[in-house]
Amino acid sequence: MANVVNPYNFVPLEHAPSRTALDAYYTGKLLTGRLDYTLTTDTPLLIPDSAKVVKDEKIDHKRYPFFRLPDGTPAIPGSEMRGAMRAVYEAVTNSCLSVLLDSTEEPFSQRLPSTNGFKDHGLLGIDPETGKWVLYAADTVDRFILTEENYYTAMQKGHVWLNNKCYMNGQHTQLHRGGPVGWLQFNQPVSRPSNLEGRPKTYCVRLLAPKAGRPVVFRWQDNTPYRDLFNILDKSNDKATRSEAHKDLLAALKRVHDNDPKQGGLVPVWYLLADDNGTLRCYLSGASIGRVMQGRSWTEIMGNYAPCADTDALCPGCALFGTVKGKGTSGRVRFTDAEAAQYESLGNKTLPILSGPKPSAYEFYLEKPKSTYETSIGFWNYDFCSLEETKCSPDGTKQTIKKFRVYTPQPRGRKFYWHSAPRTENERSNQNATLEAMKGTFKGSVYFDRITRAQLEELAFVLTLGENTPASPRLHKIGHGKPVGYGSCKITLTGGELRTLAQQDGTLCYTTEPLPLDSLLAAHGRIDTDSTSVKSLLKIADKRSTQSKTVEYPSAKDKNGNDKIFNWFSQNRKHAKSLVTLPHPLDNNITLEPKRGPDPAPRREGFAAPPRRESYTSTPQHEDAPLCVGRVYTGRVTGIKPYGAFVDLGSRRSGLVHIREIANHFVQSVDDELQIGQTVRVRVLDIKQEGGKEKISLSIKQA
């Protein structure tokens, strides 16, 4: 089983951004002109033209051609280049995060893990005396058990069928004639009960009623519980049949809000209470392992790093690229479309299933909170964390007490993707897409208007990542498919000019002069290359960081033997004390723990695709252990020559990796790709005897 590198990591946020009034940035001599660059693909590029999408109606699958100019020339839109470069500029200048997840005003919610789900159920309603929302403690007054035998007859399309009668989630009813009246509560989705280690697994459909005396669990002074519960139920309500239970509960909530007598004034909910410095906060959900609304917006979570909203207080990124918050200000740089100068279409590539950011992966997106109690942290999100405390009774038995505490979350930082070999899928579905892939060189320009010399130097550093050579291993990620290896490319500056406006004989004109790149690239403006954030960014940008490593989302097998990403996270969260978190970019080991079960076997294309671990063979330990042609071994680079590199395979055996066998792309210099002491995976191509000596030919790219 292989250790994997998660496709993304985070450049840490070191200290609050420095913000200055817009006018203060632009004093002294200002420069206007143009930078020209060449972009060379290292892995295929995917720039979909959404206006020309082709849809397969039979399987609801979409296919996108590569973006092209009206004359048919492939191109990278200037907006694509601008967005990618701005993200890097913000990281190296310690600017704000100009784009947040809630920029569309969508409420942020996440599902609790099964080991820390909601354990208490109550009844939510409106206090008739105060008109405010209130949560009452509840008892189970009747129940119906789903088993292996009755599951298919009792649970149909998100409803419960009992005695030929259909019951809906949240319904005010009774389960048995003459039985108690209450409010029906069951989870969504409801999975089929199954045997677990020989013990029957059952599922309980509850009928809830308020506890005697109607004790109050929590009171609100505003509309928060209705808004939050409405949002998470509405988010879980899609067109799938399994969503009917959430749809029914949402309808019941609306009836309570509208004072519909049919609903009886209450709706069943799951809840948990968290301590906020001595004050309780209440969180609601429609299921025991359900979604919960966060009490903080992304703007609050990011704190000082939230987007700039005042032209009198702009970070370096917003001062150069502009901002739409508050009064707003236009940017002073413009990216042209980068047109293909030399290209080759690689045809259509069907990608694995991709989705948007998953901030619910708290062990990756957030730093683990520190506890001030004699407890261990079992779970954390953007609002609260669970605390597990083990106490010993006088009789020697141990009891684990779990409680929740509100805390201030610490985001990991800015999200960037590691470089890796591209992956494709063989099957098309309504959950993935097919895109035309392109490789080659693209040429574009960046126009700048009245900026400082320091800003120009920073812009040059951002474009080249500090190394203006085509063979540099520091690459950008552009376009679609970044998590599965697409879009790695190198940008090099090729020239530029400075423009000076002047008035001659009453006529406004401008003069131009070449922009010397050497002096421009030798300086870094305000960039601190020794800072943790810049070092982290450059490590993620360096394709050598993941050489000979498998870059993909962690996965584990489900009960059917299929690898699922969700299963890895689910299994990981079952053991809080040994929970695996995302390594930091500068850690010596950037891999996650070994996956459960064999690695997936997607088709890989492009440069130096890492082999699956099952094909690896450990280095021979004995002198007489035979090397086999076609097998993959682990070795260490011991020598570098103009024509290739020597790799030690152990047991006093070594072989030569010819320069042509280092990578699938053109290698100008071996030093650009390999370093002495570096561990690599190699495939044995040939073994022959010459002059009584064993000559072994190896390949990295074929490994």
XYZ file of C-alpha atoms in Angstrom, residues 345-595:
251
model
C -4.421 18.628 -29.505
C -4.312 15.430 -27.440
C -7.976 14.719 -28.012
C -10.685 14.307 -25.410
C -9.855 13.285 -21.849
C -12.543 12.057 -19.479
C -11.667 13.166 -15.963
C -12.355 11.524 -12.635
C -15.224 13.047 -10.684
C -14.306 16.556 -9.559
C -16.164 18.959 -7.297
C -15.706 22.269 -5.549
C -13.744 22.909 -2.347
C -14.654 20.636 0.567
C -14.174 22.714 3.717
C -16.050 19.988 5.607
C -12.711 18.124 5.534
C -11.825 19.914 8.762
C -8.693 17.817 9.335
C -7.294 19.328 6.115
C -8.728 22.858 6.044
C -8.251 23.768 9.717
C -5.461 23.525 12.243
C -6.287 21.266 15.172
C -7.515 23.378 18.111
C -5.630 23.332 21.391
C -7.562 22.252 24.431
C -7.358 24.071 27.735
C -9.030 21.140 29.468
C -7.734 17.739 30.569
C -9.291 16.313 27.477
C -8.524 15.196 23.943
C -9.955 16.828 20.822
C -12.244 14.469 18.935
C -13.671 16.703 16.231
C -13.566 20.316 15.169
C -15.258 22.547 12.639
C -15.444 26.290 12.020
C -17.564 26.947 15.122
C -17.021 24.367 17.830
C -14.984 21.304 18.772
C -15.733 18.155 20.743
C -13.809 17.398 23.922
C -13.466 13.847 25.164
C -12.587 13.293 28.803
C -12.084 9.830 30.321
C -12.947 9.429 33.998
C -12.393 6.429 36.235
C -15.135 5.284 38.628
C -14.319 3.934 42.118
C -14.941 0.418 40.829
C -12.227 0.864 38.194
C -14.492 1.222 35.178
C -13.773 4.006 32.668
C -16.308 6.395 31.251
C -15.765 8.801 28.359
C -17.576 12.108 28.700
C -18.015 14.122 25.526
C -18.891 17.813 25.444
C -18.665 20.599 22.903
C -16.872 23.932 23.161
C -17.053 27.007 20.911
C -13.596 28.145 19.801
C -11.901 30.399 17.263
C -10.878 28.364 14.191
C -7.475 28.737 12.557
C -7.631 28.242 8.771
C -4.713 26.460 7.131
C -4.155 29.210 4.597
C -4.298 29.614 0.817
C -5.075 26.549 -1.267
C -2.645 25.454 -4.014
C -2.191 22.188 -5.915
C 0.860 19.929 -6.115
C 2.146 18.855 -9.524
C 1.590 15.274 -10.658
C 0.955 13.096 -13.674
C -2.501 13.491 -15.273
C -5.187 10.895 -14.654
C -8.211 9.984 -16.732
C -11.275 7.776 -16.406
C -12.621 5.200 -18.829
C -16.281 5.608 -17.951
C -18.419 8.671 -18.638
C -21.300 9.620 -16.373
C -23.358 12.598 -15.257
C -20.824 13.203 -12.474
C -17.719 13.747 -14.588
C -16.848 15.622 -17.764
C -14.786 15.186 -20.909
C -12.477 17.973 -22.051
C -10.138 18.505 -24.981
C -6.508 18.513 -23.824
C -3.792 20.635 -25.396
C -0.030 20.833 -25.145
C 2.403 23.323 -26.617
C 3.537 26.898 -26.119
C 1.375 29.984 -25.682
C 2.418 33.602 -25.921
C 0.805 36.465 -24.054
C 1.424 39.883 -22.551
C 0.763 41.729 -19.320
C 0.113 45.457 -19.621
C 0.775 47.592 -16.551
C -0.297 51.174 -16.030
C 1.356 53.580 -13.569
C 2.791 51.073 -11.106
C 5.912 51.252 -8.972
C 9.219 49.578 -9.702
C 8.725 47.327 -6.657
C 5.352 46.151 -7.970
C 6.872 45.415 -11.376
C 9.600 43.339 -9.737
C 7.001 41.440 -7.723
C 4.942 40.807 -10.847
C 8.008 39.419 -12.631
C 8.713 37.128 -9.665
C 5.131 35.884 -9.634
C 5.137 35.097 -13.353
C 8.463 33.236 -13.282
C 8.272 31.973 -9.678
C 11.766 33.385 -9.284
C 13.358 31.329 -12.083
C 13.161 32.616 -15.647
C 14.425 29.509 -17.463
C 12.320 27.040 -19.472
C 13.932 24.116 -17.617
C 12.961 25.441 -14.184
C 10.952 22.914 -12.130
C 8.856 25.699 -10.586
C 5.521 25.514 -12.370
C 2.141 27.210 -12.271
C -1.221 25.443 -12.362
C -3.638 26.776 -14.982
C -7.077 25.696 -16.131
C -9.291 22.754 -15.236
C -8.366 19.368 -13.744
C -5.701 20.631 -11.342
C -6.405 17.975 -8.656
C -5.781 15.188 -11.189
C -2.551 16.516 -12.659
C -3.546 18.792 -15.526
C -2.423 22.355 -16.174
C 1.217 22.319 -15.007
C 3.095 24.909 -17.038
C 6.218 27.069 -17.004
C 6.081 30.806 -17.668
C 9.195 32.639 -18.859
C 9.521 36.332 -19.585
C 10.773 37.020 -23.100
C 10.793 40.796 -23.256
C 8.814 43.951 -22.731
C 8.883 47.695 -23.015
C 8.387 50.848 -20.975
C 6.205 53.626 -22.317
C 6.516 57.301 -21.476
C 3.818 59.832 -22.246
C 5.004 63.268 -23.382
C 3.646 66.372 -25.031
C 5.394 67.606 -28.136
C 4.228 70.754 -29.909
C 0.890 70.479 -28.178
C 0.396 66.865 -29.257
C 0.216 64.020 -26.744
C 2.453 61.129 -27.751
C 4.492 58.402 -26.136
C 7.953 56.975 -26.515
C 9.039 53.399 -25.834
C 12.208 51.780 -24.640
C 13.095 48.107 -24.092
C 12.510 46.776 -20.595
C 15.751 45.123 -19.385
C 14.766 41.796 -17.839
C 18.053 41.039 -16.080
C 17.788 43.867 -13.592
C 14.060 43.286 -13.198
C 14.473 39.600 -12.350
C 17.368 40.186 -9.991
C 15.142 42.088 -7.526
C 12.087 40.898 -5.654
C 10.364 44.063 -4.469
C 8.659 43.443 -1.140
C 8.814 39.627 -1.420
C 10.489 37.921 1.518
C 11.820 34.690 0.042
C 12.851 33.487 3.509
C 9.315 33.650 4.892
C 7.412 30.449 5.653
C 4.626 31.377 3.251
C 6.898 31.991 0.245
C 8.967 28.890 0.984
C 5.762 26.843 1.209
C 4.483 28.249 -2.075
C 7.733 27.530 -3.906
C 7.832 23.978 -2.555
C 4.294 23.300 -3.775
C 5.180 24.895 -7.133
C 8.295 22.714 -7.513
C 7.379 19.548 -9.391
C 10.334 17.744 -7.803
C 8.556 17.893 -4.444
C 6.238 15.071 -5.494
C 8.566 13.173 -7.784
C 8.202 9.413 -7.261
C 5.159 10.032 -5.050
C 1.538 9.213 -5.751
C -0.579 12.367 -5.757
C -4.286 11.652 -5.339
C -7.066 11.931 -2.829
C -6.878 9.260 -0.113
C -9.434 6.485 -0.410
C -10.465 3.274 1.308
C -12.583 0.332 0.265
C -16.285 0.139 0.975
C -18.168 -3.072 1.736
C -18.323 -3.842 -1.990
C -14.550 -3.533 -2.404
C -14.690 -0.202 -4.250
C -12.271 2.591 -3.387
C -14.102 5.648 -2.081
C -12.661 8.934 -0.845
C -15.504 9.271 1.660
C -14.581 5.927 3.240
C -11.056 7.109 4.030
C -12.318 10.187 5.844
C -14.996 8.178 7.626
C -12.484 5.590 8.854
C -9.975 8.282 9.762
C -12.497 10.087 11.977
C -13.368 7.006 14.002
C -10.187 7.307 16.059
C -9.751 10.868 17.289
C -6.414 10.294 19.019
C -4.796 8.871 15.886
C -6.659 11.062 13.389
C -4.473 11.913 10.392
C -4.304 15.612 9.556
C -2.886 17.287 6.482
C 0.903 17.743 6.668
C 2.290 21.230 6.251
C 4.050 21.936 2.937
C 7.485 22.325 4.565
C 7.250 19.034 6.492
C 9.848 16.446 5.534
C 7.066 13.928 4.943
C 4.158 15.375 2.979
C 2.309 12.080 2.525
C -0.735 10.827 4.392
C -0.949 7.494 6.207
C -1.119 4.292 4.114
C -4.473 3.756 2.484
